[in-house]
Amino acid sequence: MIRTIFWKNNTVVLIDQNALPIAEKYIACKSYKEVIFAIKDLTVRGAPAIGVAAAMGAALGALHLLPLPPKEFRQIFFAICDEIARARPTARNLFWALERMKKCFDHAKHASQRDIVKELVSEAKRICLEDIEINRQMGKYGSPLLVDGDNILTHCNAGALATAGYGTALGVIRAAHEQGKKMHVYVDETRPVLQGARLTAWELKKEKIPFTLITDNMAGFLMQQGKIDKIIVGADRIAANGDTANKIGTYSLAVLACAHHIPFYAAAPQSTIDVSLKTGAAIPIEERKSEEVTHFKGVRSAPEGIKVYNPAFDITPAKYIKAIITEKGILTKPYRVSIAQMHKGKKRS
Ligand code: MRU
């Protein structure tokens, strides 16, 4: 199994996703600041993996506050959580995980500082292990949507690398593959950072799931040629009405899928759903540095001194999404109702 992130000897160990697929190496973050840097520079990326990294980063931060007096211990821990929360703005899982860590702290507040830290480390490890289980559940609910002979298009990387393990959208494909279904995956390269070409292709190759890599601008032509049966993507944040933020380029795929009558699915855990936001218009969209567009691995591919716009995510309106696959079951339209029901603890499948 691919190990994306784990806690070892009071460090947060991450597979270096910037080094993949050329090198498979791990880095150990020794401080919460190093974890923030790793989130910002995409060493760890993908909404659920960012959430786990944030939780472990917070635990690491608390560990180094042990010598402080109680009042400062709490105050600075909460400030560290807020600092980690500023690492990236779109993935809901980042904020969800930090809220959970703050609650854990307050729950344990009458214990000794050493025991509070123990609790925080355990909570972060729990968030990590739960994520793998949640992804397997998503695979269980989502795999019946895929059948023998399907050609499935996916965008970005919503696999083991984007989570604590197994994956969301790729987890559903993985589960169907484990059931013996013979499918083929088209992988969008995913400009500008190439999460598809570098990471999804790496994972599928490792798993021996048949796939073909295409550039993003080929997807429409393949749909027109009848080469795509289904599209499945992950999500960074889903609003209460089902509008979904995911890697830039997802919206174009959803519109094309609609024009070609191809079912378009999103797979995401409940922790990605933000019921406090009525629609996708309220989801903050991260803008990243222009070098991601003008350069590749440090090599310039555009003229110097030009204007660049680099939004990292876009919003797919709920109307284009046939179903949202979650660990609690399959959500269908109207999402305002199915999401609210799930939030209240009523399962749907
Ligand atoms: O910028 P990234 O690589 O963090 O963006 C990741 C995505 O858009 C994924 O599709 C999303 O987080 C779902 S991951 C299970």
GROMACS .gro file of N, CA, C and O in nm, residues 5-115:
model
  444
    5ILE      N    1   0.130   0.952   0.429
    5ILE     CA    2   0.162   1.034   0.546
    5ILE      C    3   0.154   0.948   0.672
    5ILE      O    4   0.062   0.867   0.685
    6PHE      N    5   0.249   0.963   0.759
    6PHE     CA    6   0.240   0.893   0.888
    6PHE      C    7   0.325   0.965   0.993
    6PHE      O    8   0.410   1.048   0.962
    7TRP      N    9   0.295   0.931   1.117
    7TRP     CA   10   0.363   0.989   1.233
    7TRP      C   11   0.473   0.893   1.276
    7TRP      O   12   0.447   0.774   1.296
    8LYS      N   13   0.597   0.941   1.286
    8LYS     CA   14   0.706   0.853   1.329
    8LYS      C   15   0.807   0.930   1.413
    8LYS      O   16   0.857   1.035   1.369
    9ASN      N   17   0.837   0.878   1.531
    9ASN     CA   18   0.937   0.938   1.621
    9ASN      C   19   0.920   1.090   1.633
    9ASN      O   20   1.016   1.166   1.614
   10ASN      N   21   0.800   1.133   1.660
   10ASN     CA   22   0.770   1.276   1.675
   10ASN      C   23   0.805   1.361   1.553
   10ASN      O   24   0.850   1.475   1.564
   11THR      N   25   0.786   1.301   1.437
   11THR     CA   26   0.794   1.378   1.312
   11THR      C   27   0.674   1.339   1.225
   11THR      O   28   0.614   1.234   1.247
   12VAL      N   29   0.642   1.426   1.129
   12VAL     CA   30   0.536   1.394   1.033
   12VAL      C   31   0.605   1.354   0.903
   12VAL      O   32   0.673   1.436   0.842
   13VAL      N   33   0.589   1.227   0.865
   13VAL     CA   34   0.659   1.177   0.747
   13VAL      C   35   0.565   1.181   0.626
   13VAL      O   36   0.452   1.134   0.632
   14LEU      N   37   0.615   1.242   0.518
   14LEU     CA   38   0.533   1.261   0.397
   14LEU      C   39   0.606   1.202   0.277
   14LEU      O   40   0.728   1.221   0.264
   15ILE      N   41   0.530   1.137   0.189
   15ILE     CA   42   0.592   1.101   0.061
   15ILE      C   43   0.605   1.233  -0.017
   15ILE      O   44   0.512   1.315  -0.015
   16ASP      N   45   0.718   1.257  -0.076
   16ASP     CA   46   0.741   1.386  -0.144
   16ASP      C   47   0.674   1.381  -0.282
   16ASP      O   48   0.729   1.326  -0.377
   17GLN      N   49   0.557   1.443  -0.291
   17GLN     CA   50   0.479   1.434  -0.415
   17GLN      C   51   0.537   1.521  -0.525
   17GLN      O   52   0.504   1.502  -0.642
   18ASN      N   53   0.625   1.613  -0.488
   18ASN     CA   54   0.693   1.692  -0.592
   18ASN      C   55   0.802   1.610  -0.661
   18ASN      O   56   0.839   1.638  -0.774
   19ALA      N   57   0.853   1.510  -0.590
   19ALA     CA   58   0.960   1.428  -0.647
   19ALA      C   59   0.905   1.317  -0.736
   19ALA      O   60   0.976   1.265  -0.824
   20LEU      N   61   0.778   1.280  -0.715
   20LEU     CA   62   0.718   1.172  -0.794
   20LEU      C   63   0.692   1.219  -0.937
   20LEU      O   64   0.662   1.336  -0.958
   21PRO      N   65   0.699   1.134  -1.037
   21PRO     CA   66   0.726   0.990  -1.032
   21PRO      C   67   0.874   0.956  -1.048
   21PRO      O   68   0.911   0.840  -1.055
   22ILE      N   69   0.960   1.059  -1.052
   22ILE     CA   70   1.102   1.035  -1.077
   22ILE      C   71   1.166   0.964  -0.958
   22ILE      O   72   1.240   0.868  -0.973
   23ALA      N   73   1.135   1.014  -0.838
   23ALA     CA   74   1.193   0.952  -0.718
   23ALA      C   75   1.084   0.927  -0.615
   23ALA      O   76   0.992   1.007  -0.601
   24GLU      N   77   1.095   0.812  -0.548
   24GLU     CA   78   1.000   0.777  -0.442
   24GLU      C   79   1.071   0.799  -0.309
   24GLU      O   80   1.143   0.712  -0.262
   25LYS      N   81   1.056   0.921  -0.253
   25LYS     CA   82   1.130   0.947  -0.128
   25LYS      C   83   1.039   1.014  -0.026
   25LYS      O   84   0.938   1.076  -0.063
   26TYR      N   85   1.078   0.998   0.098
   26TYR     CA   86   0.998   1.053   0.208
   26TYR      C   87   1.073   1.165   0.276
   26TYR      O   88   1.196   1.163   0.284
   27ILE      N   89   0.997   1.264   0.325
   27ILE     CA   90   1.062   1.368   0.405
   27ILE      C   91   0.998   1.370   0.543
   27ILE      O   92   0.878   1.344   0.557
   28ALA      N   93   1.078   1.399   0.643
   28ALA     CA   94   1.026   1.402   0.780
   28ALA      C   95   1.019   1.548   0.827
   28ALA      O   96   1.121   1.617   0.832
   29CYS      N   97   0.898   1.597   0.857
   29CYS     CA   98   0.883   1.734   0.908
   29CYS      C   99   0.902   1.732   1.058
   29CYS      O  100   0.832   1.657   1.130
   30LYS      N  101   0.994   1.816   1.106
   30LYS     CA  102   1.027   1.815   1.250
   30LYS      C  103   0.954   1.924   1.325
   30LYS      O  104   0.958   1.930   1.448
   31SER      N  105   0.889   2.016   1.253
   31SER     CA  106   0.816   2.123   1.320
   31SER      C  107   0.688   2.152   1.243
   31SER      O  108   0.676   2.117   1.126
   32TYR      N  109   0.592   2.221   1.310
   32TYR     CA  110   0.467   2.252   1.240
   32TYR      C  111   0.491   2.347   1.125
   32TYR      O  112   0.420   2.344   1.024
   33LYS      N  113   0.596   2.431   1.136
   33LYS     CA  114   0.630   2.524   1.027
   33LYS      C  115   0.669   2.446   0.901
   33LYS      O  116   0.637   2.485   0.790
   34GLU      N  117   0.742   2.336   0.921
   34GLU     CA  118   0.781   2.253   0.806
   34GLU      C  119   0.659   2.188   0.743
   34GLU      O  120   0.652   2.170   0.621
   35VAL      N  121   0.560   2.154   0.826
   35VAL     CA  122   0.436   2.095   0.772
   35VAL      C  123   0.363   2.200   0.688
   35VAL      O  124   0.315   2.172   0.578
   36ILE      N  125   0.357   2.324   0.739
   36ILE     CA  126   0.291   2.431   0.663
   36ILE      C  127   0.360   2.449   0.528
   36ILE      O  128   0.295   2.457   0.423
   37PHE      N  129   0.492   2.448   0.530
   37PHE     CA  130   0.567   2.465   0.405
   37PHE      C  131   0.534   2.351   0.308
   37PHE      O  132   0.513   2.373   0.188
   38ALA      N  133   0.526   2.229   0.362
   38ALA     CA  134   0.498   2.111   0.278
   38ALA      C  135   0.358   2.119   0.216
   38ALA      O  136   0.337   2.077   0.102
   39ILE      N  137   0.263   2.176   0.291
   39ILE     CA  138   0.127   2.192   0.236
   39ILE      C  139   0.129   2.299   0.126
   39ILE      O  140   0.073   2.281   0.018
   40LYS      N  141   0.198   2.410   0.155
   40LYS     CA  142   0.201   2.520   0.059
   40LYS      C  143   0.270   2.481  -0.072
   40LYS      O  144   0.227   2.519  -0.180
   41ASP      N  145   0.379   2.406  -0.061
   41ASP     CA  146   0.455   2.377  -0.184
   41ASP      C  147   0.414   2.245  -0.250
   41ASP      O  148   0.480   2.196  -0.341
   42LEU      N  149   0.302   2.187  -0.202
   42LEU     CA  150   0.241   2.067  -0.262
   42LEU      C  151   0.322   1.938  -0.242
   42LEU      O  152   0.300   1.841  -0.313
   43THR      N  153   0.414   1.939  -0.145
   43THR     CA  154   0.480   1.813  -0.109
   43THR      C  155   0.371   1.716  -0.065
   43THR      O  156   0.372   1.598  -0.099
   44VAL      N  157   0.274   1.769   0.011
   44VAL     CA  158   0.153   1.693   0.044
   44VAL      C  159   0.038   1.773  -0.015
   44VAL      O  160   0.031   1.895   0.002
   45ARG      N  161  -0.052   1.704  -0.089
   45ARG     CA  162  -0.163   1.775  -0.153
   45ARG      C  163  -0.280   1.677  -0.167
   45ARG      O  164  -0.266   1.559  -0.141
   46GLY      N  165  -0.395   1.737  -0.209
   46GLY     CA  166  -0.518   1.657  -0.211
   46GLY      C  167  -0.591   1.683  -0.080
   46GLY      O  168  -0.530   1.676   0.027
   47ALA      N  169  -0.721   1.713  -0.091
   47ALA     CA  170  -0.794   1.762   0.027
   47ALA      C  171  -0.781   1.674   0.152
   47ALA      O  172  -0.741   1.724   0.259
   48PRO      N  173  -0.811   1.543   0.145
   48PRO     CA  174  -0.802   1.464   0.269
   48PRO      C  175  -0.659   1.455   0.323
   48PRO      O  176  -0.638   1.460   0.446
   49ALA      N  177  -0.559   1.445   0.235
   49ALA     CA  178  -0.419   1.436   0.281
   49ALA      C  179  -0.378   1.567   0.349
   49ALA      O  180  -0.304   1.566   0.450
   50ILE      N  181  -0.426   1.679   0.296
   50ILE     CA  182  -0.395   1.809   0.358
   50ILE      C  183  -0.455   1.813   0.499
   50ILE      O  184  -0.393   1.863   0.594
   51GLY      N  185  -0.576   1.759   0.513
   51GLY     CA  186  -0.641   1.754   0.646
   51GLY      C  187  -0.559   1.674   0.745
   51GLY      O  188  -0.534   1.718   0.858
   52VAL      N  189  -0.512   1.558   0.703
   52VAL     CA  190  -0.432   1.472   0.792
   52VAL      C  191  -0.300   1.543   0.827
   52VAL      O  192  -0.258   1.545   0.944
   53ALA      N  193  -0.238   1.605   0.727
   53ALA     CA  194  -0.112   1.676   0.751
   53ALA      C  195  -0.133   1.790   0.851
   53ALA      O  196  -0.051   1.811   0.942
   54ALA      N  197  -0.245   1.861   0.835
   54ALA     CA  198  -0.275   1.972   0.927
   54ALA      C  199  -0.291   1.922   1.070
   54ALA      O  200  -0.237   1.981   1.165
   55ALA      N  201  -0.363   1.811   1.086
   55ALA     CA  202  -0.385   1.755   1.220
   55ALA      C  203  -0.252   1.713   1.282
   55ALA      O  204  -0.223   1.744   1.399
   56MET      N  205  -0.169   1.646   1.204
   56MET     CA  206  -0.039   1.601   1.257
   56MET      C  207   0.052   1.721   1.284
   56MET      O  208   0.128   1.721   1.381
   57GLY      N  209   0.042   1.822   1.198
   57GLY     CA  210   0.120   1.946   1.218
   57GLY      C  211   0.082   2.012   1.349
   57GLY      O  212   0.168   2.059   1.426
   58ALA      N  213  -0.049   2.015   1.378
   58ALA     CA  214  -0.097   2.076   1.503
   58ALA      C  215  -0.044   1.998   1.624
   58ALA      O  216   0.000   2.057   1.724
   59ALA      N  217  -0.048   1.864   1.613
   59ALA     CA  218   0.002   1.780   1.723
   59ALA      C  219   0.151   1.806   1.746
   59ALA      O  220   0.198   1.817   1.861
   60LEU      N  221   0.224   1.820   1.636
   60LEU     CA  222   0.367   1.846   1.644
   60LEU      C  223   0.392   1.983   1.710
   60LEU      O  224   0.481   1.998   1.794
   61GLY      N  225   0.309   2.080   1.673
   61GLY     CA  226   0.319   2.214   1.732
   61GLY      C  227   0.300   2.206   1.883
   61GLY      O  228   0.379   2.263   1.960
   62ALA      N  229   0.198   2.132   1.926
   62ALA     CA  230   0.168   2.120   2.070
   62ALA      C  231   0.284   2.055   2.146
   62ALA      O  232   0.320   2.097   2.257
   63LEU      N  233   0.343   1.956   2.082
   63LEU     CA  234   0.455   1.883   2.144
   63LEU      C  235   0.569   1.979   2.184
   63LEU      O  236   0.630   1.966   2.290
   64HIS      N  237   0.593   2.077   2.096
   64HIS     CA  238   0.703   2.169   2.123
   64HIS      C  239   0.665   2.282   2.219
   64HIS      O  240   0.747   2.365   2.254
   65LEU      N  241   0.536   2.285   2.261
   65LEU     CA  242   0.491   2.388   2.355
   65LEU      C  243   0.492   2.339   2.499
   65LEU      O  244   0.456   2.413   2.590
   66LEU      N  245   0.531   2.213   2.517
   66LEU     CA  246   0.523   2.151   2.651
   66LEU      C  247   0.582   2.235   2.765
   66LEU      O  248   0.524   2.241   2.873
   67PRO      N  249   0.695   2.304   2.746
   67PRO     CA  250   0.753   2.379   2.860
   67PRO      C  251   0.674   2.504   2.899
   67PRO      O  252   0.703   2.564   3.002
   68LEU      N  253   0.573   2.543   2.822
   68LEU     CA  254   0.503   2.669   2.850
   68LEU      C  255   0.404   2.659   2.966
   68LEU      O  256   0.349   2.551   2.992
   69PRO      N  257   0.374   2.773   3.032
   69PRO     CA  258   0.268   2.773   3.134
   69PRO      C  259   0.131   2.747   3.069
   69PRO      O  260   0.113   2.778   2.951
   70PRO      N  261   0.032   2.691   3.145
   70PRO     CA  262  -0.094   2.643   3.089
   70PRO      C  263  -0.167   2.743   2.999
   70PRO      O  264  -0.214   2.706   2.892
   71LYS      N  265  -0.175   2.871   3.044
   71LYS     CA  266  -0.253   2.966   2.965
   71LYS      C  267  -0.192   2.987   2.825
   71LYS      O  268  -0.261   2.983   2.723
   72GLU      N  269  -0.061   3.004   2.826
   72GLU     CA  270   0.009   3.024   2.698
   72GLU      C  271   0.005   2.898   2.612
   72GLU      O  272  -0.002   2.904   2.491
   73PHE      N  273   0.010   2.783   2.681
   73PHE     CA  274   0.007   2.653   2.611
   73PHE      C  275  -0.117   2.646   2.521
   73PHE      O  276  -0.109   2.617   2.402
   74ARG      N  277  -0.233   2.679   2.579
   74ARG     CA  278  -0.357   2.673   2.502
   74ARG      C  279  -0.361   2.784   2.394
   74ARG      O  280  -0.392   2.757   2.278
   75GLN      N  281  -0.327   2.904   2.439
   75GLN     CA  282  -0.332   3.020   2.347
   75GLN      C  283  -0.246   2.997   2.222
   75GLN      O  284  -0.291   3.016   2.110
   76ILE      N  285  -0.125   2.950   2.246
   76ILE     CA  286  -0.032   2.934   2.133
   76ILE      C  287  -0.073   2.813   2.047
   76ILE      O  288  -0.063   2.817   1.925
   77PHE      N  289  -0.126   2.709   2.113
   77PHE     CA  290  -0.174   2.594   2.033
   77PHE      C  291  -0.283   2.640   1.935
   77PHE      O  292  -0.281   2.606   1.816
   78PHE      N  293  -0.378   2.719   1.986
   78PHE     CA  294  -0.486   2.767   1.898
   78PHE      C  295  -0.432   2.859   1.788
   78PHE      O  296  -0.478   2.855   1.674
   79ALA      N  297  -0.331   2.939   1.823
   79ALA     CA  298  -0.270   3.027   1.721
   79ALA      C  299  -0.198   2.945   1.613
   79ALA      O  300  -0.203   2.978   1.495
   80ILE      N  301  -0.136   2.835   1.657
   80ILE     CA  302  -0.069   2.746   1.560
   80ILE      C  303  -0.172   2.687   1.464
   80ILE      O  304  -0.153   2.681   1.342
   81CYS      N  305  -0.287   2.644   1.521
   81CYS     CA  306  -0.394   2.589   1.435
   81CYS      C  307  -0.437   2.693   1.332
   81CYS      O  308  -0.455   2.662   1.214
   82ASP      N  309  -0.451   2.818   1.376
   82ASP     CA  310  -0.493   2.924   1.284
   82ASP      C  311  -0.387   2.949   1.176
   82ASP      O  312  -0.419   2.977   1.062
   83GLU      N  313  -0.262   2.937   1.217
   83GLU     CA  314  -0.153   2.957   1.121
   83GLU      C  315  -0.154   2.844   1.016
   83GLU      O  316  -0.139   2.868   0.896
   84ILE      N  317  -0.175   2.721   1.062
   84ILE     CA  318  -0.180   2.608   0.968
   84ILE      C  319  -0.298   2.626   0.873
   84ILE      O  320  -0.290   2.598   0.753
   85ALA      N  321  -0.409   2.678   0.926
   85ALA     CA  322  -0.531   2.697   0.845
   85ALA      C  323  -0.508   2.794   0.728
   85ALA      O  324  -0.581   2.790   0.630
   86ARG      N  325  -0.406   2.879   0.740
   86ARG     CA  326  -0.380   2.976   0.633
   86ARG      C  327  -0.291   2.917   0.521
   86ARG      O  328  -0.261   2.985   0.423
   87ALA      N  329  -0.252   2.790   0.536
   87ALA     CA  330  -0.160   2.732   0.436
   87ALA      C  331  -0.222   2.726   0.297
   87ALA      O  332  -0.157   2.759   0.197
   88ARG      N  333  -0.348   2.680   0.289
   88ARG     CA  334  -0.419   2.678   0.160
   88ARG      C  335  -0.567   2.707   0.189
   88ARG      O  336  -0.619   2.661   0.292
   89PRO      N  337  -0.637   2.776   0.098
   89PRO     CA  338  -0.772   2.822   0.134
   89PRO      C  339  -0.891   2.736   0.089
   89PRO      O  340  -1.001   2.754   0.140
   90THR      N  341  -0.872   2.644  -0.006
   90THR     CA  342  -0.992   2.585  -0.069
   90THR      C  343  -1.037   2.454  -0.003
   90THR      O  344  -1.157   2.437   0.025
   91ALA      N  345  -0.945   2.362   0.021
   91ALA     CA  346  -0.985   2.229   0.072
   91ALA      C  347  -1.050   2.241   0.210
   91ALA      O  348  -0.988   2.285   0.306
   92ARG      N  349  -1.173   2.200   0.218
   92ARG     CA  350  -1.251   2.205   0.342
   92ARG      C  351  -1.186   2.118   0.450
   92ARG      O  352  -1.189   2.150   0.570
   93ASN      N  353  -1.125   2.005   0.410
   93ASN     CA  354  -1.069   1.908   0.505
   93ASN      C  355  -0.963   1.969   0.595
   93ASN      O  356  -0.945   1.926   0.709
   94LEU      N  357  -0.893   2.071   0.545
   94LEU     CA  358  -0.790   2.137   0.626
   94LEU      C  359  -0.854   2.199   0.750
   94LEU      O  360  -0.808   2.179   0.863
   95PHE      N  361  -0.963   2.272   0.730
   95PHE     CA  362  -1.028   2.344   0.840
   95PHE      C  363  -1.102   2.246   0.931
   95PHE      O  364  -1.102   2.259   1.052
   96TRP      N  365  -1.162   2.145   0.867
   96TRP     CA  366  -1.235   2.041   0.941
   96TRP      C  367  -1.140   1.970   1.039
   96TRP      O  368  -1.172   1.951   1.156
   97ALA      N  369  -1.022   1.934   0.990
   97ALA     CA  370  -0.927   1.859   1.074
   97ALA      C  371  -0.878   1.946   1.190
   97ALA      O  372  -0.864   1.900   1.304
   98LEU      N  373  -0.854   2.074   1.163
   98LEU     CA  374  -0.805   2.163   1.269
   98LEU      C  375  -0.913   2.189   1.373
   98LEU      O  376  -0.882   2.197   1.493
   99GLU      N  377  -1.038   2.198   1.330
   99GLU     CA  378  -1.148   2.212   1.426
   99GLU      C  379  -1.150   2.091   1.519
   99GLU      O  380  -1.170   2.103   1.639
  100ARG      N  381  -1.130   1.974   1.459
  100ARG     CA  382  -1.129   1.850   1.538
  100ARG      C  383  -1.014   1.850   1.639
  100ARG      O  384  -1.031   1.808   1.754
  101MET      N  385  -0.900   1.903   1.600
  101MET     CA  386  -0.785   1.909   1.691
  101MET      C  387  -0.811   2.007   1.805
  101MET      O  388  -0.776   1.981   1.921
  102LYS      N  389  -0.876   2.120   1.773
  102LYS     CA  390  -0.906   2.218   1.879
  102LYS      C  391  -1.005   2.159   1.979
  102LYS      O  392  -0.992   2.177   2.100
  103LYS      N  393  -1.105   2.089   1.926
  103LYS     CA  394  -1.204   2.024   2.014
  103LYS      C  395  -1.136   1.922   2.103
  103LYS      O  396  -1.168   1.910   2.221
  104CYS      N  397  -1.044   1.847   2.043
  104CYS     CA  398  -0.971   1.743   2.118
  104CYS      C  399  -0.895   1.809   2.234
  104CYS      O  400  -0.896   1.758   2.347
  105PHE      N  401  -0.833   1.923   2.205
  105PHE     CA  402  -0.756   1.995   2.308
  105PHE      C  403  -0.851   2.032   2.423
  105PHE      O  404  -0.822   2.006   2.540
  106ASP      N  405  -0.964   2.093   2.388
  106ASP     CA  406  -1.054   2.141   2.492
  106ASP      C  407  -1.116   2.027   2.572
  106ASP      O  408  -1.143   2.039   2.690
  107HIS      N  409  -1.136   1.916   2.503
  107HIS     CA  410  -1.191   1.798   2.569
  107HIS      C  411  -1.094   1.747   2.677
  107HIS      O  412  -1.135   1.701   2.783
  108ALA      N  413  -0.964   1.761   2.648
  108ALA     CA  414  -0.861   1.706   2.739
  108ALA      C  415  -0.805   1.813   2.832
  108ALA      O  416  -0.707   1.790   2.903
  109LYS      N  417  -0.865   1.933   2.833
  109LYS     CA  418  -0.799   2.048   2.897
  109LYS      C  419  -0.768   2.032   3.047
  109LYS      O  420  -0.680   2.100   3.098
  110HIS      N  421  -0.839   1.941   3.115
  110HIS     CA  422  -0.810   1.924   3.258
  110HIS      C  423  -0.695   1.827   3.285
  110HIS      O  424  -0.650   1.813   3.397
  111ALA      N  425  -0.648   1.764   3.180
  111ALA     CA  426  -0.536   1.669   3.195
  111ALA      C  427  -0.404   1.746   3.201
  111ALA      O  428  -0.400   1.868   3.178
  112SER      N  429  -0.295   1.675   3.229
  112SER     CA  430  -0.164   1.740   3.229
  112SER      C  431  -0.127   1.776   3.084
  112SER      O  432  -0.182   1.717   2.989
  113GLN      N  433  -0.037   1.870   3.067
  113GLN     CA  434   0.001   1.911   2.932
  113GLN      C  435   0.057   1.793   2.853
  113GLN      O  436   0.029   1.777   2.735
  114ARG      N  437   0.132   1.709   2.924
  114ARG     CA  438   0.188   1.590   2.857
  114ARG      C  439   0.075   1.501   2.805
  114ARG      O  440   0.079   1.451   2.692
  115ASP      N  441  -0.031   1.485   2.887
  115ASP     CA  442  -0.143   1.400   2.843
  115ASP      C  443  -0.225   1.466   2.732
  115ASP      O  444  -0.278   1.398   2.644
   0.00000   0.00000   0.00000
